[in-house]
Amino acid sequence: MEVSTISFSSPSPPSLSPSPPPPQQQPPRSTPADLEAVGLRRLSDNLQRLLDPAFLNCADAEIALSLAKGGAAVGVHRCILAARSAFFLDHFASLPAPAAGGERPRLELADLVPGGHHIGHDALVPVLGYLYTGRLRSPPQEATVCMDDACGHGTCRPAIDFVVESMYAASGFRISELISLFQRRLSDFVSEALDEDVVPIIHVASTCDLQDLLNQCIQRVAVSTLDSRYLEKELPDDIYCKIKEIRQSAFHDEALENAILDPEHEKRVRNILKALDSDDVDLVGLLLKESTVTLDDAFAIHYAAAYCEPKVFAELLKLDSANVNLKNNSGYTPLHIACTRREPDIILSLVERGASVLERTLDGRDALTICKRLTREKDCNRKLEKYEEKSKAYLCIDILEQELKRKSFMLDLISIEESIATPLLVDNFHMRLINLENRVAFARIFFPSEAKLVMRIAQADSTEEFAGITNFSKLKEVDLNETPTMQNRRLRERLDALTKTVELGRRYFPHCSDVLDKFLNEESTDLIFLETGTPEDQRVKRMRFSELKEDVRTAFTKDKAAVAAIASSASSSSSPRKRAKKTTVKVGRKKAKKGTTTEEAPTPRTRATVAREAAAKAKREALELELKATAAREAAQPAAREEAEAAQAAVAREAAQAAAVRDEFSSTQAHEQVMEVMALEV
């Protein structure tokens, strides 16, 4: 097809003036190649819009990420992918024809290409965009930049991970030009990156059959200081054997030489590590008793920090026979290894055991630097929905930052007056217990990630009272089979667990604690909320707040009347024999000292059951009120959403206060009944 040449210039008539002005610069003539480039660029931009879900949802297939990468789906167009890629052409041709009006095909990326479970959204979209447009666009900066401000971001872990994921996608989709491009970038990373950052490059080179890149990685790791046990655990067997042969021939691995000189020691160490792989801490204890090998000799804490579950790791720390600041052959402490794993439970357990956050690796990195350089800026700076759990990487960085700041201030401890062994049924003790219960309950609502973490470390989540956030009635619930000593111990243990939970929250998550302090400040929160906004808004909020308070009072009055009616009905319908027994009980109080045996009246136990049922009903109504307030908040306009959220907070606090009043009511009923029974026993 012929392309006409368009000229943007026109011939000018000759000038009659003796001194012509200087000639004006003519615009450049557009060549066919220029017009073709403009057309291709415009076509490329238009096709790129098809991958934008906000443009037009006209995709006829989906590519779903693995759950580890969020599980999101990217809409694609089979006709474009099949025309641009032989891989997609063969794959779509093998699929059965979809029924008319049926659901569009969903392709699981983990099953579609080798290593598909490693590919994230930020790496998949540019590779698909290349198939759509013929151009490889730059990745979003926040996806390839770490959280460390002192890092140059040229070879940090997020940048390496992005290219690794892109290589998995390009190799799986058989895009040869992208494979060559990403292989050159990975080759540059091998010579510049940290030793442990070469491991993911080894995996992608092995999976995608990139032999030149794989050999380069093997040579780099063989002369590194990475621990042999770490390499054996992380790498495929054939690759580890090659590295082992190179190290053995060069006498580089001193740990390997020691193992050859003392095979019995190596055997005992391996038995301990195998027991940790089986999560059997008891077996580890037996192996330690039977031999002279210690946890430090086996670097068991390092191994557990890298591969064991947090609960198993906590049990291992209870053996109290390991140095939590010991460095392995690579110069890493257990805290450094936990930071590479980014597991907040393990990091917090180590810090509580005295692990130093100031210790540095051989290349000068501390725990916080390790954590920041492994974390993408996107993972920490993205906007969270309300009550959404934060990422583990965010929690790890927050814990380490607060531990560094903690050196400069003292913790808020329980006062001596409250910590002494006082009678547990006094009002100040119960008020403190109720306040702690309320604080932890609201923390689980507002900051679920942080609350779960500190509760696990404080071992509060293993207690029955912490199974739900509405179990306030169990605070003073009376068990007639429980002695005062047993109740004393139970409530004291509960208070200690709650107190430790709050202390850990204040220490490692001070910003969250400040929010809870403001929310639980009963002296000013209600007035501030009711006095904000326009006069019309204040009138509406006061009216709504009064209605909710009246609903709570009405529910409490109904429950109180129901309890009285049921108790009266139970006493009036009792048989004459039971009445005689009750009379005997009343008269027998004076004869108890002479050995008269009396039977326990059934009324106290019945009243306690009724009181518990009434309290549970009142809590359900309070929760219904909270749900109504939540629905009102969601239906509110954006301009009034903040006021609606404050209204919900006030309603939740009022409901908690009402629940505490109901608990006091039910507890008073039960306490009077217990006192009556105790008097009968005396």
Short mmCIF file of C-alpha atoms in Angstrom, two decimals, residues 38-374:
data_model
loop_
_atom_site.label_atom_id
_atom_site.label_comp_id
_atom_site.label_asym_id
_atom_site.label_seq_id
_atom_site.Cartn_x
_atom_site.Cartn_y
_atom_site.Cartn_z
CA VAL A 38 3.27 7.81 15.12
CA GLY A 39 0.56 5.40 14.10
CA LEU A 40 2.24 2.46 15.80
CA ARG A 41 2.77 4.46 18.97
CA ARG A 42 -0.87 5.49 19.02
CA LEU A 43 -1.96 1.90 18.37
CA SER A 44 0.32 0.73 21.17
CA ASP A 45 -1.14 3.24 23.61
CA ASN A 46 -4.69 2.27 22.70
CA LEU A 47 -4.00 -1.44 23.13
CA GLN A 48 -2.33 -0.77 26.48
CA ARG A 49 -5.62 0.62 27.74
CA LEU A 50 -7.21 -2.80 27.31
CA LEU A 51 -5.23 -4.05 30.31
CA ASP A 52 -6.63 -1.29 32.49
CA PRO A 53 -9.65 -2.72 34.36
CA ALA A 54 -11.08 0.78 34.74
CA PHE A 55 -11.20 1.35 30.96
CA LEU A 56 -13.71 -1.20 29.72
CA ASN A 57 -14.36 -4.68 30.98
CA CYS A 58 -14.36 -6.43 27.62
CA ALA A 59 -11.90 -9.22 28.46
CA ASP A 60 -12.92 -12.75 27.51
CA ALA A 61 -10.49 -14.63 29.81
CA GLU A 62 -8.69 -14.22 33.14
CA ILE A 63 -5.20 -15.05 34.36
CA ALA A 64 -5.34 -15.61 38.13
CA LEU A 65 -2.35 -15.13 40.41
CA SER A 66 -1.50 -17.62 43.13
CA LEU A 67 -2.87 -17.08 46.62
CA ALA A 68 0.63 -16.26 47.86
CA LYS A 69 0.64 -13.30 45.47
CA GLY A 70 -2.82 -12.06 46.41
CA GLY A 71 -5.02 -14.27 44.22
CA ALA A 72 -6.09 -11.35 42.00
CA ALA A 73 -7.05 -11.87 38.36
CA VAL A 74 -5.97 -9.95 35.25
CA GLY A 75 -8.46 -9.74 32.40
CA VAL A 76 -7.01 -10.64 28.98
CA HIS A 77 -8.21 -11.00 25.39
CA ARG A 78 -7.60 -14.38 23.84
CA CYS A 79 -7.56 -13.12 20.26
CA ILE A 80 -4.69 -10.71 20.94
CA LEU A 81 -2.62 -13.16 22.99
CA ALA A 82 -3.13 -15.98 20.48
CA ALA A 83 -2.07 -13.72 17.60
CA ARG A 84 1.04 -12.50 19.44
CA SER A 85 2.21 -15.67 21.22
CA ALA A 86 2.50 -19.24 19.98
CA PHE A 87 2.26 -20.39 23.60
CA PHE A 88 -1.18 -18.85 24.09
CA LEU A 89 -2.30 -19.99 20.64
CA ASP A 90 -1.56 -23.61 21.51
CA HIS A 91 -3.08 -23.28 24.96
CA PHE A 92 -6.34 -21.65 23.87
CA ALA A 93 -6.69 -24.13 21.01
CA SER A 94 -6.56 -27.00 23.50
CA LEU A 95 -9.38 -25.57 25.62
CA PRO A 96 -12.97 -26.68 24.99
CA ALA A 97 -15.22 -24.15 23.31
CA PRO A 98 -17.06 -22.09 25.96
CA ALA A 99 -20.83 -22.29 26.09
CA ALA A 100 -22.81 -19.29 24.92
CA GLY A 101 -23.26 -16.87 27.78
CA GLY A 102 -21.05 -18.95 30.04
CA GLU A 103 -18.27 -17.79 32.32
CA ARG A 104 -15.03 -16.72 30.71
CA PRO A 105 -12.07 -19.10 31.06
CA ARG A 106 -9.91 -18.65 34.15
CA LEU A 107 -6.25 -19.58 33.78
CA GLU A 108 -4.39 -20.33 37.01
CA LEU A 109 -0.92 -18.87 36.58
CA ALA A 110 0.62 -21.41 38.98
CA ASP A 111 -0.51 -24.21 36.64
CA LEU A 112 -0.02 -22.30 33.41
CA VAL A 113 3.77 -21.84 33.45
CA PRO A 114 6.68 -23.28 35.49
CA GLY A 115 7.32 -21.10 38.51
CA GLY A 116 3.97 -19.36 38.03
CA HIS A 117 3.35 -19.20 41.78
CA HIS A 118 6.28 -16.77 42.05
CA ILE A 119 4.82 -14.23 39.59
CA GLY A 120 3.14 -11.16 41.07
CA HIS A 121 0.77 -8.64 39.55
CA ASP A 122 3.44 -5.96 39.07
CA ALA A 123 5.59 -8.33 36.97
CA LEU A 124 2.77 -10.00 35.03
CA VAL A 125 1.13 -6.84 33.67
CA PRO A 126 4.29 -5.43 31.96
CA VAL A 127 4.98 -8.78 30.28
CA LEU A 128 1.39 -9.02 29.05
CA GLY A 129 1.62 -5.37 28.05
CA TYR A 130 4.57 -6.25 25.82
CA LEU A 131 2.41 -8.82 24.02
CA TYR A 132 -0.31 -6.21 23.58
CA THR A 133 1.80 -3.22 22.57
CA GLY A 134 5.24 -4.45 21.52
CA ARG A 135 6.83 -2.17 24.12
CA LEU A 136 8.11 -3.02 27.58
CA ARG A 137 7.04 -0.30 29.98
CA SER A 138 8.95 0.63 33.09
CA PRO A 139 7.66 -0.99 36.29
CA PRO A 140 6.05 1.14 39.01
CA GLN A 141 8.81 2.56 41.17
CA GLU A 142 7.19 1.54 44.44
CA ALA A 143 7.32 -2.11 43.30
CA THR A 144 11.11 -2.10 42.80
CA VAL A 145 12.22 0.17 45.66
CA CYS A 146 12.89 -0.99 49.22
CA MET A 147 12.10 0.80 52.47
CA ASP A 148 15.72 1.69 53.30
CA ASP A 149 16.40 5.34 52.49
CA ALA A 150 20.15 4.69 52.53
CA CYS A 151 19.89 2.10 49.75
CA GLY A 152 20.68 2.99 46.14
CA HIS A 153 17.87 0.64 45.01
CA GLY A 154 19.97 -0.67 42.14
CA THR A 155 20.47 -4.19 43.50
CA CYS A 156 18.14 -4.34 46.50
CA ARG A 157 15.86 -7.35 46.90
CA PRO A 158 12.64 -5.80 45.49
CA ALA A 159 14.46 -4.92 42.25
CA ILE A 160 15.86 -8.46 41.97
CA ASP A 161 12.51 -10.06 42.77
CA PHE A 162 10.79 -8.01 40.07
CA VAL A 163 13.21 -9.16 37.35
CA VAL A 164 13.06 -12.75 38.64
CA GLU A 165 9.26 -12.77 38.45
CA SER A 166 9.37 -11.17 35.00
CA MET A 167 11.77 -13.88 33.84
CA TYR A 168 9.38 -16.60 35.03
CA ALA A 169 6.60 -14.98 33.00
CA ALA A 170 8.67 -14.31 29.86
CA SER A 171 10.11 -17.81 29.85
CA GLY A 172 6.73 -19.42 30.45
CA PHE A 173 5.12 -17.42 27.63
CA ARG A 174 8.14 -18.12 25.35
CA ILE A 175 8.95 -14.47 24.61
CA SER A 176 12.54 -14.84 23.43
CA GLU A 177 13.41 -11.14 23.25
CA LEU A 178 12.33 -10.58 26.86
CA ILE A 179 14.21 -13.68 28.00
CA SER A 180 17.44 -12.25 26.59
CA LEU A 181 16.79 -8.86 28.18
CA PHE A 182 16.01 -10.21 31.65
CA GLN A 183 18.90 -12.67 31.53
CA ARG A 184 21.36 -9.80 31.01
CA ARG A 185 19.86 -7.93 33.95
CA LEU A 186 20.05 -10.97 36.22
CA SER A 187 23.65 -11.55 35.18
CA ASP A 188 24.48 -8.02 36.33
CA PHE A 189 22.74 -8.69 39.65
CA VAL A 190 24.84 -11.82 40.31
CA SER A 191 28.07 -9.85 40.40
CA GLU A 192 26.70 -6.97 42.48
CA ALA A 193 23.99 -8.33 44.81
CA LEU A 194 24.36 -9.72 48.33
CA ASP A 195 25.19 -13.40 48.69
CA GLU A 196 21.75 -14.47 49.88
CA ASP A 197 20.05 -12.48 47.12
CA VAL A 198 21.65 -14.77 44.51
CA VAL A 199 19.57 -17.72 45.73
CA PRO A 200 16.31 -16.68 43.99
CA ILE A 201 18.31 -16.10 40.78
CA ILE A 202 19.57 -19.69 41.04
CA HIS A 203 15.99 -20.93 41.27
CA VAL A 204 14.79 -19.02 38.21
CA ALA A 205 17.87 -20.02 36.20
CA SER A 206 17.30 -23.67 37.05
CA THR A 207 13.56 -23.56 36.31
CA CYS A 208 13.93 -21.67 33.02
CA ASP A 209 16.99 -23.71 31.93
CA LEU A 210 19.39 -20.76 31.69
CA GLN A 211 22.68 -22.66 31.93
CA ASP A 212 25.06 -19.73 31.52
CA LEU A 213 23.32 -17.76 34.24
CA LEU A 214 23.16 -20.84 36.48
CA ASN A 215 26.89 -21.53 36.19
CA GLN A 216 27.64 -17.90 37.03
CA CYS A 217 25.47 -18.14 40.16
CA ILE A 218 27.09 -21.40 41.27
CA GLN A 219 30.56 -19.90 41.04
CA ARG A 220 29.46 -16.83 43.01
CA VAL A 221 27.81 -18.82 45.82
CA ALA A 222 30.66 -21.32 46.06
CA VAL A 223 33.09 -18.60 47.14
CA SER A 224 30.59 -16.85 49.43
CA THR A 225 30.25 -17.11 53.22
CA LEU A 226 26.76 -18.62 53.07
CA ASP A 227 26.31 -21.49 55.52
CA SER A 228 26.32 -24.99 54.03
CA ARG A 229 23.20 -26.04 55.93
CA TYR A 230 21.36 -23.02 54.58
CA LEU A 231 22.37 -23.87 51.01
CA GLU A 232 21.45 -27.52 51.47
CA LYS A 233 18.00 -26.51 52.67
CA GLU A 234 17.36 -23.82 50.04
CA LEU A 235 18.85 -25.20 46.82
CA PRO A 236 18.05 -28.25 44.66
CA ASP A 237 20.21 -31.28 45.43
CA ASP A 238 22.14 -31.29 42.16
CA ILE A 239 23.05 -27.61 42.46
CA TYR A 240 24.09 -27.96 46.10
CA CYS A 241 26.31 -30.91 45.22
CA LYS A 242 28.12 -28.82 42.60
CA ILE A 243 28.68 -26.01 45.12
CA LYS A 244 29.85 -28.53 47.70
CA GLU A 245 32.37 -30.03 45.28
CA ILE A 246 33.78 -26.61 44.42
CA ARG A 247 34.09 -25.67 48.08
CA GLN A 248 35.65 -28.99 48.99
CA SER A 249 38.21 -28.76 46.25
CA ALA A 250 39.11 -25.22 47.24
CA PHE A 251 39.05 -25.95 51.01
CA HIS A 252 36.81 -22.95 51.37
CA ASP A 253 34.12 -24.29 53.64
CA GLU A 254 35.66 -24.57 57.11
CA ALA A 255 32.45 -25.94 58.55
CA LEU A 256 32.64 -28.80 56.05
CA GLU A 257 36.21 -29.59 57.10
CA ASN A 258 35.17 -29.77 60.74
CA ALA A 259 32.31 -32.07 59.86
CA ILE A 260 34.69 -34.43 58.07
CA LEU A 261 37.05 -34.46 61.04
CA ASP A 262 34.24 -35.19 63.52
CA PRO A 263 31.45 -37.17 61.82
CA GLU A 264 29.88 -38.11 65.16
CA HIS A 265 29.37 -34.45 66.03
CA GLU A 266 27.81 -33.82 62.63
CA LYS A 267 25.47 -36.79 63.13
CA ARG A 268 24.22 -35.48 66.47
CA VAL A 269 23.71 -32.01 65.05
CA ARG A 270 21.68 -33.42 62.17
CA ASN A 271 19.51 -35.39 64.60
CA ILE A 272 18.69 -32.18 66.45
CA LEU A 273 17.82 -30.39 63.22
CA LYS A 274 15.66 -33.31 62.08
CA ALA A 275 13.78 -33.14 65.38
CA LEU A 276 13.14 -29.45 64.70
CA ASP A 277 11.88 -30.31 61.22
CA SER A 278 9.37 -32.59 62.96
CA ASP A 279 8.37 -29.81 65.41
CA ASP A 280 9.37 -32.11 68.29
CA VAL A 281 10.93 -29.89 70.95
CA ASP A 282 10.73 -32.67 73.56
CA LEU A 283 12.94 -34.85 71.37
CA VAL A 284 15.39 -31.96 71.06
CA GLY A 285 15.57 -31.81 74.85
CA LEU A 286 16.28 -35.54 75.07
CA LEU A 287 19.01 -35.34 72.42
CA LEU A 288 20.65 -32.49 74.30
CA LYS A 289 20.68 -34.51 77.52
CA GLU A 290 22.12 -37.61 75.85
CA SER A 291 25.07 -35.84 74.23
CA THR A 292 27.48 -33.01 74.83
CA VAL A 293 26.15 -31.06 71.85
CA THR A 294 24.36 -27.84 72.82
CA LEU A 295 21.87 -25.67 70.99
CA ASP A 296 24.68 -23.23 70.29
CA ASP A 297 26.89 -25.96 68.81
CA ALA A 298 24.13 -26.96 66.42
CA PHE A 299 23.04 -23.37 65.73
CA ALA A 300 19.57 -24.70 66.48
CA ILE A 301 18.09 -21.29 67.27
CA HIS A 302 19.29 -20.02 63.89
CA TYR A 303 17.77 -23.04 62.17
CA ALA A 304 14.46 -22.71 64.02
CA ALA A 305 14.29 -18.98 63.27
CA ALA A 306 14.52 -19.81 59.57
CA TYR A 307 12.28 -22.87 59.23
CA CYS A 308 10.16 -23.59 62.33
CA GLU A 309 6.69 -22.36 63.20
CA PRO A 310 6.52 -19.50 65.74
CA LYS A 311 4.97 -21.73 68.43
CA VAL A 312 7.73 -24.33 68.03
CA PHE A 313 10.33 -21.58 68.16
CA ALA A 314 8.83 -20.20 71.38
CA GLU A 315 8.96 -23.68 72.95
CA LEU A 316 12.60 -24.03 71.94
CA LEU A 317 13.47 -20.73 73.61
CA LYS A 318 11.96 -22.04 76.85
CA LEU A 319 14.82 -24.53 77.13
CA ASP A 320 16.89 -21.51 78.28
CA SER A 321 20.14 -22.99 77.05
CA ALA A 322 20.93 -20.90 73.98
CA ASN A 323 22.63 -17.60 73.32
CA VAL A 324 20.17 -15.52 71.29
CA ASN A 325 22.98 -13.19 70.15
CA LEU A 326 25.30 -15.94 68.89
CA LYS A 327 26.55 -15.49 65.30
CA ASN A 328 26.80 -18.42 62.90
CA ASN A 329 29.57 -19.01 60.37
CA SER A 330 28.02 -16.41 58.05
CA GLY A 331 27.99 -13.75 60.77
CA TYR A 332 24.22 -13.82 61.31
CA THR A 333 22.43 -13.85 64.67
CA PRO A 334 19.04 -15.57 65.05
CA LEU A 335 17.41 -12.12 64.87
CA HIS A 336 19.09 -11.45 61.51
CA ILE A 337 17.75 -14.73 60.14
CA ALA A 338 14.27 -14.02 61.51
CA CYS A 339 14.39 -10.66 59.71
CA THR A 340 15.21 -12.36 56.41
CA ARG A 341 12.12 -14.48 56.99
CA ARG A 342 10.07 -11.45 58.14
CA GLU A 343 8.10 -13.36 60.77
CA PRO A 344 6.93 -10.87 63.46
CA ASP A 345 6.17 -13.55 66.08
CA ILE A 346 9.72 -14.87 65.99
CA ILE A 347 11.25 -11.39 65.95
CA LEU A 348 9.21 -10.31 68.96
CA SER A 349 10.04 -13.53 70.84
CA LEU A 350 13.76 -12.98 70.28
CA VAL A 351 13.61 -9.34 71.33
CA GLU A 352 11.75 -10.31 74.49
CA ARG A 353 14.50 -12.86 75.22
CA GLY A 354 17.18 -10.19 74.98
CA ALA A 355 18.27 -10.36 71.34
CA SER A 356 20.13 -7.19 70.42
CA VAL A 357 18.82 -5.14 67.52
CA LEU A 358 22.20 -3.38 67.29
CA GLU A 359 24.22 -6.44 66.24
CA ARG A 360 25.52 -6.20 62.67
CA THR A 361 26.39 -8.71 59.97
CA LEU A 362 29.81 -8.97 58.35
CA ASP A 363 28.77 -6.42 55.72
CA GLY A 364 27.53 -3.92 58.34
CA ARG A 365 23.75 -4.44 58.25
CA ASP A 366 21.65 -4.51 61.42
CA ALA A 367 18.28 -6.22 61.86
CA LEU A 368 16.22 -3.18 60.85
CA THR A 369 18.29 -2.63 57.70
CA ILE A 370 17.87 -6.27 56.68
CA CYS A 371 14.13 -6.04 57.13
CA LYS A 372 13.80 -2.76 55.24
CA ARG A 373 15.89 -3.88 52.27
CA LEU A 374 13.71 -6.96 51.84
#
